[in-house]
Amino acid sequence: MAKVLTSKEENYSQWYNDLVIKAGLAENSAVRGCMVIKPYGYAIWEKMRDQLDRMFKATGHENAYFPLFIPKSFFSKEANHVEGFAKECAIVTHYRLKKDDKNGGVEVDPDAALEEELIIRPTSETIIWNTYKNWIQSYRDLPLLINQWANVVRWEMRTRLFLRTAEFLWQEGHTAHETKQEAIEEAERMVNVYAEFAEKYMALPVLIGLKSEAERFAGAVETYCIEALMQDGKALQAGTSHFLGQNFAKAFDVQFTSKEGKLEYVWATSWGVSTRLIGALVMAHSDNNGLVLPPKLAPTQVVIIPIYKGPEQLDGISETANHIKKQLEDKGISVKFDNRDTHKPGWKFAEYELKGVPVRLAIGPRDLENNTIELARRDTLEKSVMPQEGITGYIETLLDEIQQNIYNKALDFRTANTCTAYKWEEFVDIIENKGGFVYAHWDGTIDTENKIKELTKATIRLIPMGDEKEKGKCIYSGKESHRKALFARAY
RNA sequence: CGGGGUAUAGCGCAGCCCGGUAGCGCGCGUCGUUCGGGACGACGAGGUCGUGAGUUCAAAUCUCGCUACCCCGACCA
């Protein structure tokens, strides 16, 4: 097969970029740092979105929508929050253009300056809490469990398709609770929903933990996260869930009357995942032939390719193909019969491999004669000739097997690339030469964390939760430590 | 914002040093042969060489300015 993609061993970034573009997921747009999500990429996002939405609803959440624009003054009410996002905001300052007589075209009308500038949301805590203030008066109004599907803008210096773009699609949940305990439970529940989604649907094993102070969300008391390992040994934050304490309630004066008749501030959480998950999906499973999509998120689970000469042969094949297609669809499997006459079989094989379709069926004259069908699975690239009889039941179980196999592969990779370091030299050696996740003792200070980052580019991905505490010496400072943290270089 | 680079057909690039009528591969169109792993042949369409000035009989090529984009840092889901 002609080489279409850069190999991932050769240049991982280039491979990733090539793959995203050539598989038809997305491309760079004319707007700096923004991408165009193409139909195939968007179809994957829709699959993800639908499943996540079901999971949010199953945990009692409802969807709503809040404005894209946030008045500047809202933004500055929570001190840490403004500090965290100030450096990457897009700001609307005017509301009108006028004809530019000197240079032709148009210019910003200087007479149309807004009295108060509007920030294009980088996240919606402030506009939402300003709204919640009016929605919450009594404990009877709580809990308030709302999710929003939206786009946000963060003016990043450097961007990469899906992983970091100036504009991206995401969901953000924002909840309000009576008690601290209830809010903490909500934040933990949602990070677990994310983990379940990643593992069951994306076939992506993730670790759950807490962020260190330095990595914590701006304005949060505690940030829970899921972290995944990519095939180049770098970590990717795949989702976060924040316990916000009463920070936003106090900043936006959201108080309620409790059962006891006392005025109290509500307790809050927020949580989100973005189109970055598509990047995670690509980087975690794909190979040098293209994407490898887990069946549960593949827009097309089975593709049928006819092999024929002339229209008469195609007619015969189509009959069999459509019959199988119908049977598969009755089982809830999405099937595409690609009977386009404009492309040849070999071209189609390569194309669907590039797009990561889990199962490919080929039917030719030989198969019609023998009542067989050729089946190829994307994860292992194995081909076999099967009897047509019973093929749909076989495919049904095969899809589950592929889903499991992709997960196991990723899990094995993570296991093989996770280790523990007790000495600084050892730590540096692993980070620089091997990559992957490294557990190491840490004295818990932000200074040490920063120093380690400066020296090795490795950051604390998470602090494991619930693990038995274990005494040791900090990998860098040698000071007393009572637990290990998980380090890695990250996207 | 620091350091490096690039700008020539839809995409990827050569040509520039040494100025002289714009080239290659892929893709695209038509026709024919093909069709079980990205087919082959023939013919064809497509570019005022990022932009503005300068030097010159003559500029993709030399000089200066501007703009955009890419990579490496800092920032970050």
Coordinates of C-alpha atoms (C1' of nucleotides) in Angstrom, one line a residue:
Chain A
M1 CA 0.0 0.0 0.0
A2 CA 1.2 3.4 -0.8
K3 CA 2.4 5.3 2.2
V4 CA -0.2 7.9 3.0
L5 CA 0.6 8.8 6.6
T6 CA 3.8 9.7 8.4
S7 CA 4.7 6.8 10.7
K8 CA 4.1 7.5 14.3
E9 CA 7.5 6.1 15.3
E10 CA 9.1 8.7 13.0
N11 CA 7.4 11.8 14.1
Y12 CA 4.4 11.5 16.4
S13 CA 3.2 15.0 16.1
Q14 CA 3.3 14.9 12.4
W15 CA 1.6 11.5 12.3
Y16 CA -1.2 12.8 14.5
N17 CA -1.7 15.9 12.5
D18 CA -1.6 14.0 9.2
L19 CA -4.0 11.5 10.5
V20 CA -6.6 14.0 11.7
I21 CA -6.6 15.7 8.3
K22 CA -6.4 12.6 6.1
A23 CA -9.0 10.7 8.0
G24 CA -11.3 13.6 7.4
L25 CA -11.9 14.6 11.0
A26 CA -10.9 18.2 10.9
E27 CA -8.6 20.7 9.3
N28 CA -7.1 24.1 10.1
S29 CA -9.4 27.0 9.2
A30 CA -8.7 30.4 7.9
V31 CA -9.1 31.7 11.5
R32 CA -6.0 31.6 13.6
G33 CA -6.0 28.7 16.0
C34 CA -9.5 27.5 15.1
M35 CA -10.3 24.3 13.3
V36 CA -13.1 23.2 11.0
I37 CA -14.6 19.9 12.3
K38 CA -15.5 17.9 9.2
P39 CA -18.5 15.7 9.0
Y40 CA -16.7 12.5 10.0
G41 CA -15.1 14.1 13.0
Y42 CA -18.4 15.7 14.0
A43 CA -20.1 12.3 13.7
I44 CA -17.7 11.0 16.3
W45 CA -18.4 14.0 18.5
E46 CA -22.1 13.4 18.2
K47 CA -21.7 9.8 19.3
M48 CA -19.7 10.9 22.3
R49 CA -22.2 13.7 23.1
D50 CA -25.2 11.5 22.9
Q51 CA -23.7 8.9 25.2
L52 CA -22.5 11.5 27.7
D53 CA -25.8 13.3 27.6
R54 CA -27.6 10.0 28.5
M55 CA -25.2 9.5 31.4
F56 CA -25.7 13.1 32.7
K57 CA -29.5 12.6 32.5
A58 CA -29.2 9.3 34.3
T59 CA -27.5 11.1 37.1
G60 CA -30.3 13.7 37.4
H61 CA -29.0 16.5 35.3
E62 CA -30.8 18.8 32.8
N63 CA -29.5 20.8 29.9
A64 CA -29.8 24.6 29.6
Y65 CA -28.0 27.3 27.6
F66 CA -26.3 30.5 28.8
P67 CA -24.9 33.4 26.8
L68 CA -21.7 33.3 24.8
F69 CA -20.8 36.8 26.1
I70 CA -19.8 37.6 29.6
P71 CA -19.7 41.2 30.8
K72 CA -16.2 42.0 31.9
S73 CA -17.3 43.0 35.4
F74 CA -18.7 39.5 36.1
F75 CA -15.3 38.1 35.3
S76 CA -13.4 39.9 37.9
K77 CA -15.6 38.9 40.9
E78 CA -13.7 35.7 41.7
A79 CA -10.1 36.6 42.1
N80 CA -8.4 33.3 41.3
H81 CA -10.7 32.7 38.4
V82 CA -9.9 36.0 36.7
E83 CA -6.2 35.4 37.2
G84 CA -6.4 32.0 35.7
F85 CA -8.2 33.1 32.5
A86 CA -7.2 36.7 32.0
K87 CA -4.3 35.8 29.8
E88 CA -6.3 34.0 27.2
C89 CA -9.5 35.9 26.6
A90 CA -11.1 37.2 23.4
I91 CA -12.8 40.5 24.0
V92 CA -15.6 42.2 22.2
T93 CA -15.1 45.9 22.3
H94 CA -17.3 47.2 19.5
Y95 CA -20.7 46.5 17.9
R96 CA -20.5 48.1 14.5
L97 CA -18.3 48.3 11.4
K98 CA -18.3 51.1 8.8
K99 CA -16.9 51.6 5.3
D100 CA -13.3 52.3 5.2
D101 CA -13.0 55.1 2.6
K102 CA -9.2 55.3 2.7
N103 CA -8.3 51.6 2.2
G104 CA -11.6 50.2 0.9
G105 CA -13.3 47.4 2.8
V106 CA -14.5 48.0 6.3
E107 CA -13.1 49.2 9.6
V108 CA -14.3 49.2 13.2
D109 CA -16.5 52.1 13.8
P110 CA -14.8 54.0 16.6
D111 CA -18.1 55.5 17.6
A112 CA -19.5 52.1 18.4
A113 CA -17.4 51.2 21.4
L114 CA -19.2 49.1 24.0
E115 CA -19.6 50.8 27.4
E116 CA -18.6 47.6 29.0
E117 CA -16.5 45.1 27.0
L118 CA -17.8 41.6 26.6
I119 CA -15.6 38.5 27.2
I120 CA -16.3 35.6 24.9
R121 CA -16.7 32.8 27.4
P122 CA -13.6 30.8 28.2
T123 CA -15.8 28.9 30.6
S124 CA -19.2 29.9 32.0
E125 CA -19.0 29.9 35.8
T126 CA -19.4 33.6 36.1
I127 CA -22.4 34.1 33.8
I128 CA -24.1 31.0 35.2
W129 CA -23.5 32.0 38.8
N130 CA -24.8 35.5 38.1
T131 CA -27.9 33.8 36.8
Y132 CA -28.2 31.2 39.6
K133 CA -28.4 34.0 42.0
N134 CA -31.9 34.7 40.8
W135 CA -32.9 31.0 40.7
I136 CA -31.9 30.0 44.2
Q137 CA -33.7 31.3 47.3
S138 CA -34.6 28.3 49.4
Y139 CA -33.2 24.9 50.1
R140 CA -36.2 23.8 48.1
D141 CA -34.5 25.1 45.0
L142 CA -31.5 22.8 45.6
P143 CA -29.8 20.8 44.3
L144 CA -29.6 22.6 40.9
L145 CA -28.1 20.2 38.4
I146 CA -27.5 21.8 35.0
N147 CA -25.4 21.0 32.1
Q148 CA -24.7 23.1 29.0
W149 CA -23.4 22.0 25.6
A150 CA -21.5 24.9 24.1
N151 CA -18.5 26.3 22.5
V152 CA -15.8 28.3 24.4
V153 CA -12.9 30.4 23.3
R154 CA -9.4 30.4 24.9
W155 CA -6.8 32.4 23.1
E156 CA -4.0 29.9 23.3
M157 CA -0.6 30.8 22.0
R158 CA 0.0 27.5 20.3
T159 CA -2.8 25.3 19.0
R160 CA -3.1 21.7 17.8
L161 CA -6.1 20.1 16.1
F162 CA -8.6 18.9 18.8
L163 CA -6.0 19.0 21.6
R164 CA -5.8 22.7 21.9
T165 CA -7.7 25.0 19.6
A166 CA -8.7 28.6 20.2
E167 CA -12.4 27.7 20.0
F168 CA -13.6 24.3 21.1
L169 CA -16.9 22.4 21.7
W170 CA -17.5 21.0 25.2
Q171 CA -20.1 20.4 27.9
E172 CA -19.9 22.1 31.2
G173 CA -22.0 21.0 34.2
H174 CA -22.7 23.6 36.9
T175 CA -24.4 22.5 40.1
A176 CA -25.4 24.0 43.3
H177 CA -25.9 22.2 46.6
E178 CA -27.1 22.7 50.2
T179 CA -24.1 21.1 51.8
K180 CA -20.4 20.8 51.3
Q181 CA -20.6 17.0 51.5
E182 CA -23.3 16.9 48.8
A183 CA -21.2 19.0 46.4
I184 CA -18.1 16.9 47.0
E185 CA -20.1 13.8 46.2
E186 CA -21.4 15.4 43.0
A187 CA -17.9 16.3 41.9
E188 CA -16.7 12.8 42.6
R189 CA -19.8 11.3 40.9
M190 CA -19.1 13.2 37.7
V191 CA -15.4 12.4 37.5
N192 CA -16.5 8.8 37.8
V193 CA -19.0 9.3 35.0
Y194 CA -16.1 10.6 32.9
A195 CA -14.0 7.6 33.8
E196 CA -16.7 5.2 33.0
F197 CA -17.3 6.9 29.6
A198 CA -13.6 6.9 28.8
E199 CA -13.2 3.2 29.6
K200 CA -16.4 1.7 28.4
Y201 CA -17.0 3.8 25.3
M202 CA -13.7 5.3 24.3
A203 CA -11.9 2.0 25.3
L204 CA -9.4 4.4 27.0
P205 CA -8.1 3.4 30.4
V206 CA -7.8 6.4 32.7
L207 CA -6.5 7.1 36.1
I208 CA -8.7 9.1 38.5
G209 CA -7.2 11.5 41.0
L210 CA -6.8 15.0 42.4
K211 CA -4.9 17.9 40.8
S212 CA -2.1 19.5 42.8
E213 CA -2.6 23.2 43.8
A214 CA -0.6 24.4 40.8
E215 CA -2.7 22.4 38.3
R216 CA -6.0 23.1 39.9
F217 CA -8.8 24.9 38.1
A218 CA -8.9 28.7 38.7
G219 CA -11.4 29.2 41.4
A220 CA -11.7 25.6 42.6
V221 CA -11.1 24.2 46.0
E222 CA -10.4 20.8 44.6
T223 CA -10.1 19.5 41.1
Y224 CA -10.7 15.9 40.2
C225 CA -9.4 14.6 36.9
I226 CA -9.0 11.7 34.6
E227 CA -5.6 11.2 32.9
A228 CA -4.9 9.0 30.0
L229 CA -1.6 7.9 28.5
M230 CA -0.9 8.4 24.8
Q231 CA 1.2 6.2 22.6
D232 CA 4.1 8.6 22.6
G233 CA 4.3 8.3 26.4
K234 CA 2.8 11.7 27.1
A235 CA -0.2 12.2 29.4
L236 CA -3.5 13.8 28.3
Q237 CA -6.0 15.3 30.7
A238 CA -9.2 13.9 29.5
G239 CA -11.7 15.5 31.8
T240 CA -12.0 17.5 35.0
S241 CA -14.6 17.9 37.8
H242 CA -14.2 20.7 40.3
F243 CA -15.4 21.1 43.8
L244 CA -15.8 24.9 43.9
G245 CA -16.6 25.2 47.6
Q246 CA -18.5 28.5 48.2
N247 CA -16.1 30.6 46.1
F248 CA -18.6 31.4 43.4
A249 CA -21.6 31.6 45.7
K250 CA -19.8 34.2 47.7
A251 CA -18.5 36.1 44.6
F252 CA -22.0 36.2 43.1
D253 CA -23.9 36.4 46.4
V254 CA -25.9 33.2 46.0
Q255 CA -27.5 32.5 49.3
F256 CA -30.5 30.3 50.3
T257 CA -32.6 29.9 53.4
S258 CA -32.0 26.6 55.0
K259 CA -34.5 24.3 56.6
E260 CA -33.5 25.9 59.9
G261 CA -34.3 29.3 58.5
K262 CA -30.7 30.4 58.3
L263 CA -29.2 32.3 55.3
E264 CA -26.3 30.2 53.8
Y265 CA -24.1 30.2 50.7
V266 CA -24.6 27.3 48.4
W267 CA -21.9 24.8 47.6
A268 CA -20.9 24.4 43.9
T269 CA -19.3 22.1 41.4
S270 CA -18.4 22.3 37.7
W271 CA -17.2 19.7 35.4
G272 CA -16.4 19.4 31.7
V273 CA -15.1 17.4 28.8
S274 CA -14.4 18.7 25.3
T275 CA -13.7 17.8 21.7
R276 CA -10.2 17.1 23.0
L277 CA -11.6 13.7 23.7
I278 CA -11.5 13.1 19.9
G279 CA -7.7 13.9 20.0
A280 CA -7.4 11.4 22.9
L281 CA -9.2 8.8 20.9
V282 CA -7.0 9.3 17.9
M283 CA -3.7 9.3 19.8
A284 CA -4.6 6.3 22.1
H285 CA -5.6 3.7 19.5
S286 CA -4.5 4.6 16.0
D287 CA -1.7 2.9 14.0
N288 CA 0.3 3.8 10.9
N289 CA -2.6 2.7 8.7
G290 CA -5.0 5.2 10.3
L291 CA -7.6 5.5 13.0
V292 CA -8.8 2.6 15.1
L293 CA -12.2 3.5 16.4
P294 CA -13.8 1.6 19.3
P295 CA -17.1 0.1 17.9
K296 CA -19.2 2.0 20.4
L297 CA -18.1 5.4 19.0
A298 CA -17.6 4.5 15.4
P299 CA -20.1 6.4 13.2
T300 CA -20.0 3.4 10.9
Q301 CA -19.4 0.1 12.6
V302 CA -19.4 -2.1 9.5
V303 CA -18.6 -1.3 5.9
I304 CA -19.5 -3.5 3.0
I305 CA -17.5 -3.3 -0.2
P306 CA -18.6 -5.0 -3.4
I307 CA -16.0 -6.4 -5.7
Y308 CA -17.3 -6.6 -9.2
K309 CA -16.9 -6.2 -12.9
G310 CA -19.8 -4.6 -14.7
P311 CA -23.3 -3.7 -13.6
E312 CA -24.7 -7.3 -13.7
Q313 CA -22.2 -8.5 -11.2
L314 CA -22.9 -5.5 -8.9
D315 CA -26.6 -6.3 -9.0
G316 CA -26.1 -9.8 -7.7
I317 CA -23.7 -8.6 -5.0
S318 CA -25.9 -5.7 -4.0
E319 CA -28.7 -8.1 -3.3
T320 CA -26.6 -10.2 -0.9
A321 CA -25.0 -7.0 0.6
N322 CA -28.3 -5.3 1.2
H323 CA -29.7 -8.4 2.8
I324 CA -26.8 -8.6 5.3
K325 CA -27.0 -4.9 5.8
K326 CA -30.6 -5.1 6.8
Q327 CA -30.0 -8.0 9.2
L328 CA -27.1 -6.1 10.9
E329 CA -29.2 -2.9 11.1
D330 CA -32.0 -4.9 12.8
K331 CA -29.4 -5.6 15.5
G332 CA -28.7 -1.9 15.9
I333 CA -25.4 -2.0 14.1
S334 CA -24.6 0.9 11.8
V335 CA -23.6 -0.3 8.3
K336 CA -22.5 1.4 5.2
F337 CA -22.7 -0.4 1.8
D338 CA -20.2 1.5 -0.3
N339 CA -21.4 0.7 -3.8
R340 CA -19.9 3.8 -5.4
D341 CA -18.7 3.1 -8.9
T342 CA -16.2 6.0 -8.7
H343 CA -13.7 4.3 -6.5
K344 CA -12.1 0.8 -6.7
P345 CA -12.1 -1.8 -4.0
G346 CA -8.4 -1.3 -3.1
W347 CA -9.0 2.4 -2.7
K348 CA -12.0 1.8 -0.5
F349 CA -10.1 -0.7 1.7
A350 CA -7.4 1.8 2.4
E351 CA -9.9 4.6 2.9
Y352 CA -12.0 2.8 5.6
E353 CA -8.9 1.6 7.3
L354 CA -7.8 5.2 7.5
K355 CA -11.1 6.1 8.9
G356 CA -11.0 3.3 11.5
V357 CA -14.2 1.5 10.6
P358 CA -14.0 -1.6 13.0
V359 CA -15.3 -4.3 10.6
R360 CA -15.0 -4.5 6.8
L361 CA -16.9 -7.0 4.7
A362 CA -16.0 -7.7 1.1
I363 CA -18.3 -9.5 -1.3
G364 CA -17.2 -10.6 -4.7
P365 CA -18.3 -13.1 -7.4
R366 CA -16.3 -15.9 -5.6
D367 CA -18.3 -15.3 -2.4
L368 CA -21.6 -15.5 -4.3
E369 CA -20.6 -18.8 -5.6
N370 CA -19.5 -20.2 -2.3
N371 CA -22.0 -18.4 0.0
T372 CA -19.0 -16.8 1.8
I373 CA -17.9 -13.3 2.7
E374 CA -14.5 -11.8 3.5
L375 CA -14.3 -10.2 6.9
A376 CA -11.5 -7.9 8.1
R377 CA -11.2 -6.4 11.5
R378 CA -9.5 -3.1 11.9
D379 CA -7.9 -3.6 15.3
T380 CA -5.8 -6.6 14.3
L381 CA -5.9 -6.2 10.5
E382 CA -6.8 -9.9 10.3
K383 CA -8.8 -11.1 7.3
S384 CA -10.8 -14.3 7.1
V385 CA -13.3 -15.8 4.7
M386 CA -16.5 -16.7 6.6
P387 CA -19.7 -18.5 5.6
Q388 CA -22.6 -16.0 5.1
E389 CA -24.7 -18.2 7.3
G390 CA -24.7 -16.7 10.8
I391 CA -22.4 -13.8 9.9
T392 CA -24.6 -11.2 11.6
G393 CA -24.5 -12.9 15.0
Y394 CA -20.8 -13.3 14.6
I395 CA -20.3 -9.6 13.9
E396 CA -22.4 -8.7 16.8
T397 CA -20.1 -10.5 19.2
L398 CA -17.0 -9.5 17.2
L399 CA -17.8 -5.8 17.8
D400 CA -17.8 -6.3 21.5
E401 CA -14.6 -8.3 21.2
I402 CA -12.9 -5.5 19.3
Q403 CA -14.1 -2.9 21.8
Q404 CA -12.5 -5.0 24.6
N405 CA -9.4 -5.8 22.6
I406 CA -8.7 -2.1 21.9
Y407 CA -9.2 -1.3 25.6
N408 CA -6.9 -4.2 26.6
K409 CA -4.2 -3.0 24.2
A410 CA -4.3 0.5 25.6
L411 CA -4.3 -0.8 29.2
D412 CA -1.3 -3.1 28.5
F413 CA 0.5 -0.1 27.0
R414 CA -0.2 2.0 30.1
T415 CA 0.9 -0.8 32.4
A416 CA 4.1 -1.3 30.5
N417 CA 4.7 2.5 30.6
T418 CA 3.9 3.1 34.3
C419 CA 6.6 2.8 36.9
T420 CA 7.8 4.1 40.2
A421 CA 10.9 6.1 40.9
Y422 CA 12.7 6.4 44.2
K423 CA 15.8 8.3 43.1
W424 CA 16.1 11.6 41.3
E425 CA 18.5 10.3 38.6
E426 CA 16.1 7.4 38.0
F427 CA 13.1 9.8 37.7
V428 CA 14.9 12.0 35.2
D429 CA 16.1 9.1 33.2
I430 CA 12.6 7.6 32.9
I431 CA 10.9 11.0 32.0
E432 CA 13.5 11.8 29.4
N433 CA 14.2 8.5 27.8
K434 CA 11.2 6.2 28.4
G435 CA 8.3 8.5 29.0
G436 CA 5.0 7.3 30.5
F437 CA 3.6 7.7 33.9
V438 CA 5.9 7.8 36.9
Y439 CA 4.9 7.5 40.5
A440 CA 7.2 9.3 42.9
H441 CA 7.1 10.7 46.4
W442 CA 6.6 14.4 46.6
D443 CA 6.8 16.7 49.5
G444 CA 3.6 18.4 48.7
T445 CA 5.0 21.9 48.0
I446 CA 4.3 24.0 45.0
D447 CA 8.0 25.0 44.9
T448 CA 9.1 21.4 44.4
E449 CA 6.5 20.8 41.8
N450 CA 7.6 23.9 39.8
K451 CA 11.2 22.9 40.1
I452 CA 10.6 19.4 38.8
K453 CA 8.6 20.9 35.9
E454 CA 11.4 23.3 35.2
L455 CA 14.1 20.6 35.2
T456 CA 12.2 17.8 33.4
K457 CA 9.0 19.3 31.9
A458 CA 7.2 16.7 33.9
T459 CA 4.1 17.8 35.8
I460 CA 2.0 16.2 38.5
R461 CA -0.8 14.7 36.5
L462 CA -2.7 13.7 39.6
I463 CA -2.5 12.7 43.2
P464 CA -4.1 9.3 43.7
M465 CA -7.1 9.2 45.9
G466 CA -8.0 6.6 48.5
D467 CA -4.6 4.9 48.3
E468 CA -3.0 3.9 51.6
K469 CA -0.7 6.6 52.7
E470 CA 2.9 5.6 52.5
K471 CA 5.8 7.3 54.1
G472 CA 8.8 8.1 51.9
K473 CA 11.3 10.8 50.8
C474 CA 10.4 13.4 48.2
I475 CA 12.1 12.5 44.9
Y476 CA 13.5 16.0 44.5
S477 CA 13.9 17.6 47.9
G478 CA 14.4 14.5 50.0
K479 CA 11.9 15.9 52.5
E480 CA 9.3 13.7 54.3
S481 CA 6.5 12.7 52.0
H482 CA 3.4 10.8 53.0
R483 CA 2.2 9.8 49.5
K484 CA 3.2 9.4 45.9
A485 CA 2.0 11.6 43.1
L486 CA 1.8 10.6 39.4
F487 CA 4.2 12.5 37.1
A488 CA 4.4 12.7 33.4
R489 CA 5.1 15.0 30.5
A490 CA 1.7 16.1 29.2
Y491 CA -0.2 17.7 26.3
Chain B
rC1 C1' 6.3 38.3 23.5
rG2 C1' 11.7 36.0 22.5
rG3 C1' 14.5 32.5 18.8
rG4 C1' 14.3 30.0 13.9
rG5 C1' 11.8 29.2 9.2
rU6 C1' 8.3 29.5 5.1
rA7 C1' 5.1 32.0 1.3
rU8 C1' 5.2 29.4 -6.5
rA9 C1' -1.8 25.4 -9.5
rG10 C1' -6.7 22.4 -4.8
rC11 C1' -2.5 19.8 -1.8
rG12 C1' 2.9 18.7 -1.3
rC13 C1' 7.2 20.7 -3.3
rA14 C1' 11.4 22.1 -7.1
rG15 C1' 13.2 26.5 -9.5
rC16 C1' 16.1 31.6 -6.5
rC17 C1' 22.9 31.0 -5.1
rC18 C1' 24.4 32.6 -11.0
rG19 C1' 17.9 37.6 -13.5
rG20 C1' 16.1 35.8 -19.9
rU21 C1' 8.5 33.1 -22.0
rA22 C1' 6.3 28.7 -15.0
rG23 C1' 8.0 23.1 -13.6
rC24 C1' 7.4 18.1 -10.9
rG25 C1' 4.3 14.6 -7.9
rC26 C1' -0.5 13.9 -6.1
rG27 C1' -5.3 15.4 -7.0
rC28 C1' -9.0 17.1 -10.9
rG29 C1' -11.6 16.3 -16.3
rU30 C1' -12.4 13.1 -20.9
rC31 C1' -11.7 8.4 -23.3
rG32 C1' -10.2 3.3 -23.2
rU33 C1' -8.4 -1.0 -20.7
rU34 C1' -9.0 -2.4 -15.5
rC35 C1' -11.6 -3.8 -10.6
rG36 C1' -10.2 -9.7 -4.3
rG37 C1' -5.3 -4.1 -1.0
rG38 C1' -4.8 3.2 -2.7
rA39 C1' -4.7 0.4 -11.2
rC40 C1' -2.6 1.8 -16.1
rG41 C1' -2.2 4.5 -20.8
rA42 C1' -3.4 8.7 -23.9
rC43 C1' -5.1 13.5 -24.0
rG44 C1' -6.6 17.9 -21.2
rA45 C1' -7.8 22.0 -17.5
rG46 C1' -5.6 24.8 -13.8
rG47 C1' -0.6 29.8 -11.4
rU48 C1' -0.6 38.2 -12.9
rC49 C1' 5.1 33.1 -8.1
rG50 C1' 1.9 36.5 -0.4
rU51 C1' 2.0 42.0 -0.7
rG52 C1' 4.1 47.2 -1.7
rA53 C1' 8.2 49.7 -3.4
rG54 C1' 13.2 49.8 -5.6
rU55 C1' 17.4 48.1 -9.1
rU56 C1' 17.3 46.4 -14.4
rC57 C1' 16.2 46.4 -21.4
rA58 C1' 14.2 42.2 -18.5
rA59 C1' 12.6 40.0 -11.5
rA60 C1' 9.6 33.9 -8.9
rU61 C1' 15.0 34.9 -8.9
rC62 C1' 18.7 40.8 -6.5
rU63 C1' 17.5 45.0 -2.4
rC64 C1' 14.3 47.2 1.3
rG65 C1' 9.5 47.5 3.8
rC66 C1' 4.9 45.1 5.1
rU67 C1' 1.6 40.9 6.0
rA68 C1' 0.3 36.0 6.9
rC69 C1' 1.4 31.2 8.4
rC70 C1' 4.6 27.1 10.5
rC71 C1' 8.2 25.2 14.2
rC72 C1' 10.9 25.8 19.1
rG73 C1' 10.1 28.4 24.1
rA74 C1' 6.7 31.0 27.7
rC75 C1' 0.8 30.0 28.3
rC76 C1' -2.8 25.9 28.3
rA77 C1' -8.7 21.3 28.3

